[in-house]
Amino acid sequence: MEPDVITDKQLQNELAERKEAEALLNDQRRVLELVASGAPLAESLNTLVRLIEERAPGMLGSILLLDEEGVHLYHGASPSLPLEYSAAIDGVSIGPNVGSCGTAAFCKKAVYVEDIATDPLWSEFKGVALPHGLRACWSSPVFDAQGQVLGTFAMYYRQPGLPEPYHLRLIEITTHITAIAIGRQHMENNLRRLTLFQRTVLDSAAHGIISAAPDGIVTSFNPAAERLLGYTADE
């Protein structure tokens, strides 16, 4: 049995694939570092979309965020889409026939439209997309750990077409990182709400409430405690 022979072309392809995989890993690490550092959500998402666009020439990326009521999609990031188009779809209600993103969020599954000009899902919205030269739109929902929709990630192209395996890999990476970024934002918002609620409870309490860390440092001292002990919180 003759041993396998690796041709120069096969070796070049393998090296190119490895280089691309390393570049994708670096891109993911860069965005995750932004998220971990507490960067604004818009900055993290715009950076993510731009990096993915570099990996798919000709693609125009878009991330839409679903509101807390689960009814409307709002702008998250679309650095390369025409501003007029992004503004036109900002706040769109999701539904079973609302383009690619509105349908994907409503049905909780990917929607890949090959040609916006002819697909019935775009019958009410192609008049907004076609004047800007947008012909294909592949949208996937972004899910949290509980399977709830957080938003959508879409790839737009200026010519009809459907995604290839490489595009599906990029979509998988993007939706995963987007979920992490949105999840952190939600966690920070919930923490701020909890802190505000706790502050409101402490300030309105009739009894003096004093909290201290294990080392004895006072961390909270409500108005009732000030009146009771005759010291201000700063003191």
mmCIF file with all atom_site columns, C-alpha atoms in Angstrom, residues 67-161:
data_model
loop_
_atom_site.group_PDB
_atom_site.id
_atom_site.type_symbol
_atom_site.label_atom_id
_atom_site.label_alt_id
_atom_site.label_comp_id
_atom_site.label_asym_id
_atom_site.label_entity_id
_atom_site.label_seq_id
_atom_site.pdbx_PDB_ins_code
_atom_site.Cartn_x
_atom_site.Cartn_y
_atom_site.Cartn_z
_atom_site.occupancy
_atom_site.B_iso_or_equiv
_atom_site.pdbx_formal_charge
_atom_site.auth_seq_id
_atom_site.auth_comp_id
_atom_site.auth_asym_id
_atom_site.auth_atom_id
_atom_site.pdbx_PDB_model_num
ATOM 1  C CA . ASP A 1 67  ? -36.695 44.671 23.596 1.00 0.00 ? 67  ASP A CA 1
ATOM 2  C CA . GLU A 1 68  ? -37.682 43.383 27.036 1.00 0.00 ? 68  GLU A CA 1
ATOM 3  C CA . GLU A 1 69  ? -41.272 42.861 25.882 1.00 0.00 ? 69  GLU A CA 1
ATOM 4  C CA . GLY A 1 70  ? -40.071 40.609 23.066 1.00 0.00 ? 70  GLY A CA 1
ATOM 5  C CA . VAL A 1 71  ? -41.937 42.645 20.455 1.00 0.00 ? 71  VAL A CA 1
ATOM 6  C CA . HIS A 1 72  ? -39.583 45.070 18.695 1.00 0.00 ? 72  HIS A CA 1
ATOM 7  C CA . LEU A 1 73  ? -36.090 44.849 17.244 1.00 0.00 ? 73  LEU A CA 1
ATOM 8  C CA . TYR A 1 74  ? -33.822 47.835 17.750 1.00 0.00 ? 74  TYR A CA 1
ATOM 9  C CA . HIS A 1 75  ? -30.467 48.862 16.314 1.00 0.00 ? 75  HIS A CA 1
ATOM 10 C CA . GLY A 1 76  ? -27.472 47.189 17.910 1.00 0.00 ? 76  GLY A CA 1
ATOM 11 C CA . ALA A 1 77  ? -24.694 47.439 15.324 1.00 0.00 ? 77  ALA A CA 1
ATOM 12 C CA . SER A 1 78  ? -24.561 47.881 11.552 1.00 0.00 ? 78  SER A CA 1
ATOM 13 C CA . PRO A 1 79  ? -21.378 49.815 10.767 1.00 0.00 ? 79  PRO A CA 1
ATOM 14 C CA . SER A 1 80  ? -21.481 49.191 7.003  1.00 0.00 ? 80  SER A CA 1
ATOM 15 C CA . LEU A 1 81  ? -25.194 49.278 6.186  1.00 0.00 ? 81  LEU A CA 1
ATOM 16 C CA . PRO A 1 82  ? -26.628 52.520 4.758  1.00 0.00 ? 82  PRO A CA 1
ATOM 17 C CA . LEU A 1 83  ? -27.757 54.764 7.608  1.00 0.00 ? 83  LEU A CA 1
ATOM 18 C CA . GLU A 1 84  ? -31.138 55.311 5.963  1.00 0.00 ? 84  GLU A CA 1
ATOM 19 C CA . TYR A 1 85  ? -31.799 51.590 5.858  1.00 0.00 ? 85  TYR A CA 1
ATOM 20 C CA . SER A 1 86  ? -30.718 51.002 9.467  1.00 0.00 ? 86  SER A CA 1
ATOM 21 C CA . ALA A 1 87  ? -32.999 53.825 10.584 1.00 0.00 ? 87  ALA A CA 1
ATOM 22 C CA . ALA A 1 88  ? -35.919 52.459 8.554  1.00 0.00 ? 88  ALA A CA 1
ATOM 23 C CA . ILE A 1 89  ? -35.855 49.045 10.256 1.00 0.00 ? 89  ILE A CA 1
ATOM 24 C CA . ASP A 1 90  ? -35.078 50.325 13.758 1.00 0.00 ? 90  ASP A CA 1
ATOM 25 C CA . GLY A 1 91  ? -37.967 49.373 16.033 1.00 0.00 ? 91  GLY A CA 1
ATOM 26 C CA . VAL A 1 92  ? -39.611 46.934 13.611 1.00 0.00 ? 92  VAL A CA 1
ATOM 27 C CA . SER A 1 93  ? -42.120 44.514 15.164 1.00 0.00 ? 93  SER A CA 1
ATOM 28 C CA . ILE A 1 94  ? -41.247 40.829 14.836 1.00 0.00 ? 94  ILE A CA 1
ATOM 29 C CA . GLY A 1 95  ? -43.650 38.484 13.060 1.00 0.00 ? 95  GLY A CA 1
ATOM 30 C CA . PRO A 1 96  ? -43.964 35.473 10.740 1.00 0.00 ? 96  PRO A CA 1
ATOM 31 C CA . ASN A 1 97  ? -43.451 37.548 7.575  1.00 0.00 ? 97  ASN A CA 1
ATOM 32 C CA . VAL A 1 98  ? -41.209 40.403 8.640  1.00 0.00 ? 98  VAL A CA 1
ATOM 33 C CA . GLY A 1 99  ? -38.166 40.114 6.413  1.00 0.00 ? 99  GLY A CA 1
ATOM 34 C CA . SER A 1 100 ? -35.336 37.892 7.583  1.00 0.00 ? 100 SER A CA 1
ATOM 35 C CA . CYS A 1 101 ? -34.624 39.321 11.055 1.00 0.00 ? 101 CYS A CA 1
ATOM 36 C CA . GLY A 1 102 ? -38.201 39.882 12.190 1.00 0.00 ? 102 GLY A CA 1
ATOM 37 C CA . THR A 1 103 ? -39.134 36.378 11.071 1.00 0.00 ? 103 THR A CA 1
ATOM 38 C CA . ALA A 1 104 ? -36.033 34.774 12.613 1.00 0.00 ? 104 ALA A CA 1
ATOM 39 C CA . ALA A 1 105 ? -36.733 36.404 15.991 1.00 0.00 ? 105 ALA A CA 1
ATOM 40 C CA . PHE A 1 106 ? -40.418 35.443 15.854 1.00 0.00 ? 106 PHE A CA 1
ATOM 41 C CA . CYS A 1 107 ? -39.908 31.831 14.732 1.00 0.00 ? 107 CYS A CA 1
ATOM 42 C CA . LYS A 1 108 ? -36.728 31.354 16.801 1.00 0.00 ? 108 LYS A CA 1
ATOM 43 C CA . LYS A 1 109 ? -34.837 29.841 13.894 1.00 0.00 ? 109 LYS A CA 1
ATOM 44 C CA . ALA A 1 110 ? -32.457 30.928 11.159 1.00 0.00 ? 110 ALA A CA 1
ATOM 45 C CA . VAL A 1 111 ? -33.988 32.496 8.042  1.00 0.00 ? 111 VAL A CA 1
ATOM 46 C CA . TYR A 1 112 ? -31.808 32.582 4.926  1.00 0.00 ? 112 TYR A CA 1
ATOM 47 C CA . VAL A 1 113 ? -33.353 34.611 2.108  1.00 0.00 ? 113 VAL A CA 1
ATOM 48 C CA . GLU A 1 114 ? -31.625 34.098 -1.224 1.00 0.00 ? 114 GLU A CA 1
ATOM 49 C CA . ASP A 1 115 ? -33.259 37.003 -3.068 1.00 0.00 ? 115 ASP A CA 1
ATOM 50 C CA . ILE A 1 116 ? -35.014 39.845 -1.296 1.00 0.00 ? 116 ILE A CA 1
ATOM 51 C CA . ALA A 1 117 ? -36.627 40.907 -4.554 1.00 0.00 ? 117 ALA A CA 1
ATOM 52 C CA . THR A 1 118 ? -38.672 37.705 -4.885 1.00 0.00 ? 118 THR A CA 1
ATOM 53 C CA . ASP A 1 119 ? -38.984 36.162 -1.410 1.00 0.00 ? 119 ASP A CA 1
ATOM 54 C CA . PRO A 1 120 ? -42.495 36.567 0.115  1.00 0.00 ? 120 PRO A CA 1
ATOM 55 C CA . LEU A 1 121 ? -40.995 37.226 3.552  1.00 0.00 ? 121 LEU A CA 1
ATOM 56 C CA . TRP A 1 122 ? -39.771 40.540 2.170  1.00 0.00 ? 122 TRP A CA 1
ATOM 57 C CA . SER A 1 123 ? -42.922 41.553 0.309  1.00 0.00 ? 123 SER A CA 1
ATOM 58 C CA . GLU A 1 124 ? -43.611 44.403 2.755  1.00 0.00 ? 124 GLU A CA 1
ATOM 59 C CA . PHE A 1 125 ? -39.985 45.465 3.189  1.00 0.00 ? 125 PHE A CA 1
ATOM 60 C CA . LYS A 1 126 ? -38.215 44.990 -0.149 1.00 0.00 ? 126 LYS A CA 1
ATOM 61 C CA . GLY A 1 127 ? -39.112 48.556 -1.048 1.00 0.00 ? 127 GLY A CA 1
ATOM 62 C CA . VAL A 1 128 ? -36.819 49.628 1.779  1.00 0.00 ? 128 VAL A CA 1
ATOM 63 C CA . ALA A 1 129 ? -33.944 47.238 1.019  1.00 0.00 ? 129 ALA A CA 1
ATOM 64 C CA . LEU A 1 130 ? -33.744 47.157 -2.782 1.00 0.00 ? 130 LEU A CA 1
ATOM 65 C CA . PRO A 1 131 ? -33.078 50.896 -3.294 1.00 0.00 ? 131 PRO A CA 1
ATOM 66 C CA . HIS A 1 132 ? -29.911 50.399 -1.238 1.00 0.00 ? 132 HIS A CA 1
ATOM 67 C CA . GLY A 1 133 ? -28.786 47.464 -3.370 1.00 0.00 ? 133 GLY A CA 1
ATOM 68 C CA . LEU A 1 134 ? -29.472 44.819 -0.731 1.00 0.00 ? 134 LEU A CA 1
ATOM 69 C CA . ARG A 1 135 ? -30.447 41.511 -2.359 1.00 0.00 ? 135 ARG A CA 1
ATOM 70 C CA . ALA A 1 136 ? -29.730 38.666 0.087  1.00 0.00 ? 136 ALA A CA 1
ATOM 71 C CA . CYS A 1 137 ? -30.219 38.534 3.849  1.00 0.00 ? 137 CYS A CA 1
ATOM 72 C CA . TRP A 1 138 ? -29.311 35.614 6.115  1.00 0.00 ? 138 TRP A CA 1
ATOM 73 C CA . SER A 1 139 ? -30.490 36.119 9.684  1.00 0.00 ? 139 SER A CA 1
ATOM 74 C CA . SER A 1 140 ? -30.051 33.989 12.808 1.00 0.00 ? 140 SER A CA 1
ATOM 75 C CA . PRO A 1 141 ? -31.529 34.514 16.278 1.00 0.00 ? 141 PRO A CA 1
ATOM 76 C CA . VAL A 1 142 ? -29.273 35.186 19.244 1.00 0.00 ? 142 VAL A CA 1
ATOM 77 C CA . PHE A 1 143 ? -30.295 33.112 22.282 1.00 0.00 ? 143 PHE A CA 1
ATOM 78 C CA . ASP A 1 144 ? -29.526 33.347 25.978 1.00 0.00 ? 144 ASP A CA 1
ATOM 79 C CA . ALA A 1 145 ? -28.746 30.283 28.122 1.00 0.00 ? 145 ALA A CA 1
ATOM 80 C CA . GLN A 1 146 ? -32.467 29.714 28.701 1.00 0.00 ? 146 GLN A CA 1
ATOM 81 C CA . GLY A 1 147 ? -33.272 29.699 24.990 1.00 0.00 ? 147 GLY A CA 1
ATOM 82 C CA . GLN A 1 148 ? -34.890 33.137 24.971 1.00 0.00 ? 148 GLN A CA 1
ATOM 83 C CA . VAL A 1 149 ? -34.266 35.380 21.959 1.00 0.00 ? 149 VAL A CA 1
ATOM 84 C CA . LEU A 1 150 ? -32.000 38.351 22.676 1.00 0.00 ? 150 LEU A CA 1
ATOM 85 C CA . GLY A 1 151 ? -31.774 39.658 19.126 1.00 0.00 ? 151 GLY A CA 1
ATOM 86 C CA . THR A 1 152 ? -30.581 38.709 15.648 1.00 0.00 ? 152 THR A CA 1
ATOM 87 C CA . PHE A 1 153 ? -27.421 38.709 13.581 1.00 0.00 ? 153 PHE A CA 1
ATOM 88 C CA . ALA A 1 154 ? -27.806 39.185 9.831  1.00 0.00 ? 154 ALA A CA 1
ATOM 89 C CA . MET A 1 155 ? -25.499 38.987 6.845  1.00 0.00 ? 155 MET A CA 1
ATOM 90 C CA . TYR A 1 156 ? -26.552 41.158 3.893  1.00 0.00 ? 156 TYR A CA 1
ATOM 91 C CA . TYR A 1 157 ? -25.188 40.849 0.365  1.00 0.00 ? 157 TYR A CA 1
ATOM 92 C CA . ARG A 1 158 ? -25.645 42.975 -2.724 1.00 0.00 ? 158 ARG A CA 1
ATOM 93 C CA . GLN A 1 159 ? -26.243 39.928 -4.910 1.00 0.00 ? 159 GLN A CA 1
ATOM 94 C CA . PRO A 1 160 ? -28.621 36.977 -4.471 1.00 0.00 ? 160 PRO A CA 1
ATOM 95 C CA . GLY A 1 161 ? -27.197 33.917 -2.783 1.00 0.00 ? 161 GLY A CA 1
#
